[in-house]
Amino acid sequence: MIGDASAKIQENRLLALLSPDDLAAIEGHLELIVLSRGDVLIRPERTIETVVFPLSGIVSIVAETEDHHRIEIGIIGCEGMTDGSVLAGIDRIPHELFVQVAGEGLRIDAEILLKLCDERPSLRNLLARWVHVLGLQTAQTTVANGGFNVEARLARWLLMCQDRLGGDQIGLTHEFMGMMLAVRRSSVTLATQVIEGAGIIKAERGMITIRNRPALEELAGGSYGAPEREYERLIGSFRD
């Protein structure tokens, strides 16, 4: 590995769960990289050349409609990896993955990862479980967008961000939040004001501070929790 990558590998929850043999097989192929806000990691219908295991920050999975309306369908942080399609030999997807919150990651060549998974069933099994949980997360996003109000959806999304970032402060703009929640920016502003008025969060320019997580979970209701529970059932602890 390059630089200080060996000292950071435990910061990704998937990699931290690898057996010593699987870790020894993969670690020499991992490269420590900086994830800058706005970096595009996977472009729609372009060959997936590398896979990134985030150590910090957040990566968004975004779908785009024919009229160029962009909607977030999932997020990835230190609990996962950027795309599991390569495990099935799929070399491209119709979605874009970009860095929403800056951080660091460990990058590996996609062909090498596929080869390692073919050679090591235990490695493939762990990563396949992550792919399963990510699929549940995208399905839960559909449930949230179709069955819950904007305040509940915003609460869910803030909880998901906190799960991956740790701490109470999340650097987000209303423009980004509108795309993530599939609503107009004005709707995000109103929902933020409602939640802030209840004393659950504090909103400042480009920054949201979570002041009462239990109340945020109560507000999110059934829109939040199912994929997180599945992660803990199949993989391990979801939050630090």
CSV table of C-alpha atoms in Angstrom, one decimal:
chain,number,residue,atom,x,y,z
A,1,MET,CA,0.0,0.0,0.0
A,2,ILE,CA,1.0,3.6,-0.6
A,3,GLY,CA,1.8,6.2,2.1
A,4,ASP,CA,0.0,5.7,5.4
A,5,ALA,CA,-2.7,3.4,4.0
A,6,SER,CA,-1.7,0.4,6.1
A,7,ALA,CA,-2.4,2.5,9.3
A,8,LYS,CA,-5.8,3.5,8.0
A,9,ILE,CA,-7.3,0.3,6.7
A,10,GLN,CA,-9.2,-0.3,9.9
A,11,GLU,CA,-11.1,2.9,9.3
A,12,ASN,CA,-13.3,1.2,6.6
A,13,ARG,CA,-15.7,-1.2,8.4
A,14,LEU,CA,-15.8,-3.7,5.6
A,15,LEU,CA,-12.0,-4.0,5.3
A,16,ALA,CA,-11.7,-4.1,9.1
A,17,LEU,CA,-13.8,-7.3,9.1
A,18,LEU,CA,-11.6,-9.2,6.6
A,19,SER,CA,-9.9,-12.4,7.8
A,20,PRO,CA,-6.1,-12.1,8.2
A,21,ASP,CA,-5.6,-14.1,5.0
A,22,ASP,CA,-8.1,-12.0,2.9
A,23,LEU,CA,-6.6,-8.8,4.3
A,24,ALA,CA,-3.1,-10.0,3.4
A,25,ALA,CA,-4.3,-10.7,-0.2
A,26,ILE,CA,-5.9,-7.4,-0.8
A,27,GLU,CA,-3.8,-4.9,1.2
A,28,GLY,CA,-0.9,-4.7,-1.3
A,29,HIS,CA,-3.3,-3.5,-4.0
A,30,LEU,CA,-4.9,-0.7,-2.0
A,31,GLU,CA,-3.9,3.0,-2.6
A,32,LEU,CA,-4.6,5.8,-0.2
A,33,ILE,CA,-6.4,8.7,-2.0
A,34,VAL,CA,-7.9,12.0,-1.1
A,35,LEU,CA,-11.7,12.3,-1.8
A,36,SER,CA,-12.3,16.0,-2.7
A,37,ARG,CA,-15.8,17.3,-2.7
A,38,GLY,CA,-17.3,17.0,-6.2
A,39,ASP,CA,-14.9,14.3,-7.4
A,40,VAL,CA,-16.6,11.9,-9.8
A,41,LEU,CA,-15.7,8.3,-9.0
A,42,ILE,CA,-17.9,6.6,-11.5
A,43,ARG,CA,-19.5,8.1,-14.5
A,44,PRO,CA,-22.7,6.7,-16.1
A,45,GLU,CA,-22.2,4.1,-18.7
A,46,ARG,CA,-18.4,4.4,-18.5
A,47,THR,CA,-16.1,1.5,-17.7
A,48,ILE,CA,-15.6,1.1,-13.9
A,49,GLU,CA,-11.8,1.0,-13.6
A,50,THR,CA,-11.4,1.3,-9.8
A,51,VAL,CA,-13.4,0.7,-6.6
A,52,VAL,CA,-13.0,2.9,-3.6
A,53,PHE,CA,-13.4,1.9,0.1
A,54,PRO,CA,-14.1,5.2,1.8
A,55,LEU,CA,-12.4,5.9,5.1
A,56,SER,CA,-14.2,9.2,5.7
A,57,GLY,CA,-16.6,11.5,3.9
A,58,ILE,CA,-19.7,10.5,1.9
A,59,VAL,CA,-20.1,9.4,-1.7
A,60,SER,CA,-23.5,9.9,-3.3
A,61,ILE,CA,-25.1,7.6,-5.9
A,62,VAL,CA,-27.2,9.8,-8.3
A,63,ALA,CA,-29.6,8.9,-11.0
A,64,GLU,CA,-30.6,11.3,-13.7
A,65,THR,CA,-33.9,11.4,-15.5
A,66,GLU,CA,-34.4,12.0,-19.2
A,67,ASP,CA,-35.1,15.7,-18.5
A,68,HIS,CA,-31.8,15.9,-16.6
A,69,HIS,CA,-33.4,15.9,-13.1
A,70,ARG,CA,-30.8,14.5,-10.7
A,71,ILE,CA,-31.9,12.5,-7.6
A,72,GLU,CA,-29.8,10.8,-5.0
A,73,ILE,CA,-30.7,7.1,-4.6
A,74,GLY,CA,-28.0,6.1,-2.0
A,75,ILE,CA,-25.0,7.2,0.0
A,76,ILE,CA,-21.8,5.3,0.9
A,77,GLY,CA,-19.3,6.0,3.6
A,78,CYS,CA,-16.8,4.1,5.7
A,79,GLU,CA,-19.2,1.2,6.0
A,80,GLY,CA,-18.9,0.2,2.4
A,81,MET,CA,-17.4,0.5,-1.1
A,82,THR,CA,-18.3,2.5,-4.1
A,83,ASP,CA,-19.8,-0.1,-6.4
A,84,GLY,CA,-20.3,-3.9,-6.1
A,85,SER,CA,-21.4,-4.4,-9.7
A,86,VAL,CA,-17.9,-5.5,-10.5
A,87,LEU,CA,-18.4,-8.6,-8.3
A,88,ALA,CA,-20.8,-9.8,-11.0
A,89,GLY,CA,-18.4,-8.9,-13.8
A,90,ILE,CA,-20.5,-5.8,-14.7
A,91,ASP,CA,-18.2,-3.1,-16.0
A,92,ARG,CA,-20.6,-0.1,-16.1
A,93,ILE,CA,-23.7,1.2,-14.5
A,94,PRO,CA,-26.3,3.9,-15.4
A,95,HIS,CA,-25.6,6.0,-12.3
A,96,GLU,CA,-23.0,8.6,-11.2
A,97,LEU,CA,-21.0,8.3,-8.0
A,98,PHE,CA,-19.5,11.5,-6.7
A,99,VAL,CA,-18.0,12.8,-3.4
A,100,GLN,CA,-20.6,14.8,-1.5
A,101,VAL,CA,-18.5,15.2,1.7
A,102,ALA,CA,-14.7,15.3,1.4
A,103,GLY,CA,-12.6,12.6,3.0
A,104,GLU,CA,-10.1,9.8,2.2
A,105,GLY,CA,-10.4,6.4,0.7
A,106,LEU,CA,-8.5,3.3,-0.3
A,107,ARG,CA,-8.6,2.6,-4.1
A,108,ILE,CA,-8.2,-0.7,-5.9
A,109,ASP,CA,-8.2,-1.7,-9.5
A,110,ALA,CA,-11.6,-3.2,-10.3
A,111,GLU,CA,-10.2,-6.1,-12.3
A,112,ILE,CA,-7.8,-7.0,-9.5
A,113,LEU,CA,-10.7,-6.9,-6.9
A,114,LEU,CA,-12.8,-9.2,-9.1
A,115,LYS,CA,-9.9,-11.6,-9.5
A,116,LEU,CA,-9.3,-11.7,-5.7
A,117,CYS,CA,-13.0,-12.3,-5.1
A,118,ASP,CA,-13.0,-15.2,-7.6
A,119,GLU,CA,-10.0,-16.7,-5.7
A,120,ARG,CA,-11.3,-16.0,-2.2
A,121,PRO,CA,-15.0,-16.9,-1.6
A,122,SER,CA,-14.9,-15.5,1.9
A,123,LEU,CA,-13.9,-12.1,0.5
A,124,ARG,CA,-16.7,-12.2,-2.1
A,125,ASN,CA,-19.2,-13.2,0.5
A,126,LEU,CA,-18.5,-10.2,2.7
A,127,LEU,CA,-18.6,-7.8,-0.1
A,128,ALA,CA,-21.7,-9.4,-1.6
A,129,ARG,CA,-23.5,-8.8,1.8
A,130,TRP,CA,-22.6,-5.1,1.5
A,131,VAL,CA,-24.1,-5.1,-2.0
A,132,HIS,CA,-27.3,-6.6,-0.6
A,133,VAL,CA,-27.5,-3.9,2.1
A,134,LEU,CA,-26.9,-1.1,-0.4
A,135,GLY,CA,-29.8,-2.5,-2.5
A,136,LEU,CA,-32.0,-2.3,0.6
A,137,GLN,CA,-30.9,1.3,1.2
A,138,THR,CA,-31.9,2.4,-2.3
A,139,ALA,CA,-35.2,0.6,-1.9
A,140,GLN,CA,-35.8,2.3,1.4
A,141,THR,CA,-35.1,5.6,-0.3
A,142,THR,CA,-38.0,4.9,-2.6
A,143,VAL,CA,-40.2,4.1,0.4
A,144,ALA,CA,-39.2,7.3,2.2
A,145,ASN,CA,-39.7,9.5,-0.9
A,146,GLY,CA,-43.1,8.0,-1.6
A,147,GLY,CA,-44.5,7.5,1.9
A,148,PHE,CA,-43.0,10.2,4.2
A,149,ASN,CA,-43.1,13.9,4.4
A,150,VAL,CA,-40.1,16.1,3.7
A,151,GLU,CA,-39.3,16.6,7.4
A,152,ALA,CA,-39.1,12.8,8.0
A,153,ARG,CA,-37.0,12.3,4.9
A,154,LEU,CA,-34.6,15.1,5.9
A,155,ALA,CA,-34.4,13.5,9.4
A,156,ARG,CA,-33.6,10.1,7.8
A,157,TRP,CA,-30.9,11.6,5.6
A,158,LEU,CA,-29.2,13.5,8.4
A,159,LEU,CA,-29.2,10.3,10.5
A,160,MET,CA,-27.6,8.4,7.6
A,161,CYS,CA,-24.9,11.1,7.2
A,162,GLN,CA,-24.2,11.1,10.9
A,163,ASP,CA,-23.8,7.4,10.9
A,164,ARG,CA,-21.1,7.7,8.3
A,165,LEU,CA,-19.3,10.8,9.5
A,166,GLY,CA,-19.6,10.6,13.2
A,167,GLY,CA,-19.8,13.7,15.3
A,168,ASP,CA,-22.7,16.2,15.4
A,169,GLN,CA,-21.8,18.5,12.5
A,170,ILE,CA,-22.6,17.9,8.9
A,171,GLY,CA,-21.4,20.2,6.2
A,172,LEU,CA,-24.3,20.4,3.6
A,173,THR,CA,-25.8,23.0,1.4
A,174,HIS,CA,-29.6,23.3,0.7
A,175,GLU,CA,-28.9,22.9,-3.0
A,176,PHE,CA,-27.3,19.4,-2.3
A,177,MET,CA,-30.0,18.6,0.2
A,178,GLY,CA,-32.7,19.3,-2.4
A,179,MET,CA,-31.2,16.8,-4.8
A,180,MET,CA,-30.8,14.2,-2.1
A,181,LEU,CA,-34.4,14.5,-1.0
A,182,ALA,CA,-35.9,15.0,-4.6
A,183,VAL,CA,-37.6,18.3,-3.6
A,184,ARG,CA,-37.2,22.0,-4.4
A,185,ARG,CA,-34.6,24.0,-2.4
A,186,SER,CA,-37.4,26.0,-0.9
A,187,SER,CA,-39.0,22.8,0.5
A,188,VAL,CA,-35.6,21.9,2.1
A,189,THR,CA,-35.4,25.4,3.7
A,190,LEU,CA,-38.9,25.1,5.2
A,191,ALA,CA,-38.3,21.5,6.5
A,192,THR,CA,-35.0,22.6,8.0
A,193,GLN,CA,-36.7,25.5,9.7
A,194,VAL,CA,-39.4,23.3,11.2
A,195,ILE,CA,-36.9,20.8,12.6
A,196,GLU,CA,-34.7,23.6,13.9
A,197,GLY,CA,-37.7,25.2,15.5
A,198,ALA,CA,-38.2,22.0,17.5
A,199,GLY,CA,-34.7,22.3,18.8
A,200,ILE,CA,-33.6,19.1,17.1
A,201,ILE,CA,-30.9,20.6,14.9
A,202,LYS,CA,-29.2,23.9,14.4
A,203,ALA,CA,-28.8,25.1,10.8
A,204,GLU,CA,-26.1,27.6,9.7
A,205,ARG,CA,-24.8,28.4,6.3
A,206,GLY,CA,-23.4,25.2,4.8
A,207,MET,CA,-23.5,23.4,8.2
A,208,ILE,CA,-26.1,21.5,10.2
A,209,THR,CA,-25.5,20.5,13.8
A,210,ILE,CA,-27.5,17.6,15.3
A,211,ARG,CA,-28.6,18.5,18.8
A,212,ASN,CA,-31.0,15.7,19.6
A,213,ARG,CA,-30.5,12.4,17.8
A,214,PRO,CA,-33.3,10.5,19.6
A,215,ALA,CA,-35.7,13.2,18.5
A,216,LEU,CA,-34.4,13.0,15.0
A,217,GLU,CA,-34.9,9.3,14.9
A,218,GLU,CA,-38.4,9.7,16.2
A,219,LEU,CA,-39.1,12.3,13.5
A,220,ALA,CA,-37.7,9.9,10.8
A,221,GLY,CA,-39.9,7.1,12.0
A,222,GLY,CA,-40.1,4.0,9.8
A,223,SER,CA,-38.2,5.8,7.0
A,224,TYR,CA,-35.0,5.1,8.8
A,225,GLY,CA,-33.4,1.9,10.3
A,226,ALA,CA,-34.2,-1.1,8.1
A,227,PRO,CA,-31.0,-1.2,6.0
A,228,GLU,CA,-29.0,-0.3,9.1
A,229,ARG,CA,-30.4,-3.2,11.0
A,230,GLU,CA,-29.7,-5.5,8.1
A,231,TYR,CA,-26.1,-4.4,8.0
A,232,GLU,CA,-25.7,-5.2,11.7
A,233,ARG,CA,-27.4,-8.6,11.2
A,234,LEU,CA,-25.2,-9.6,8.2
A,235,ILE,CA,-22.0,-7.7,8.5
A,236,GLY,CA,-21.3,-6.0,11.9
A,237,SER,CA,-21.8,-2.8,13.9
A,238,PHE,CA,-23.1,0.0,11.7
A,239,ARG,CA,-22.0,2.9,13.9
A,240,ASP,CA,-18.8,3.4,15.8
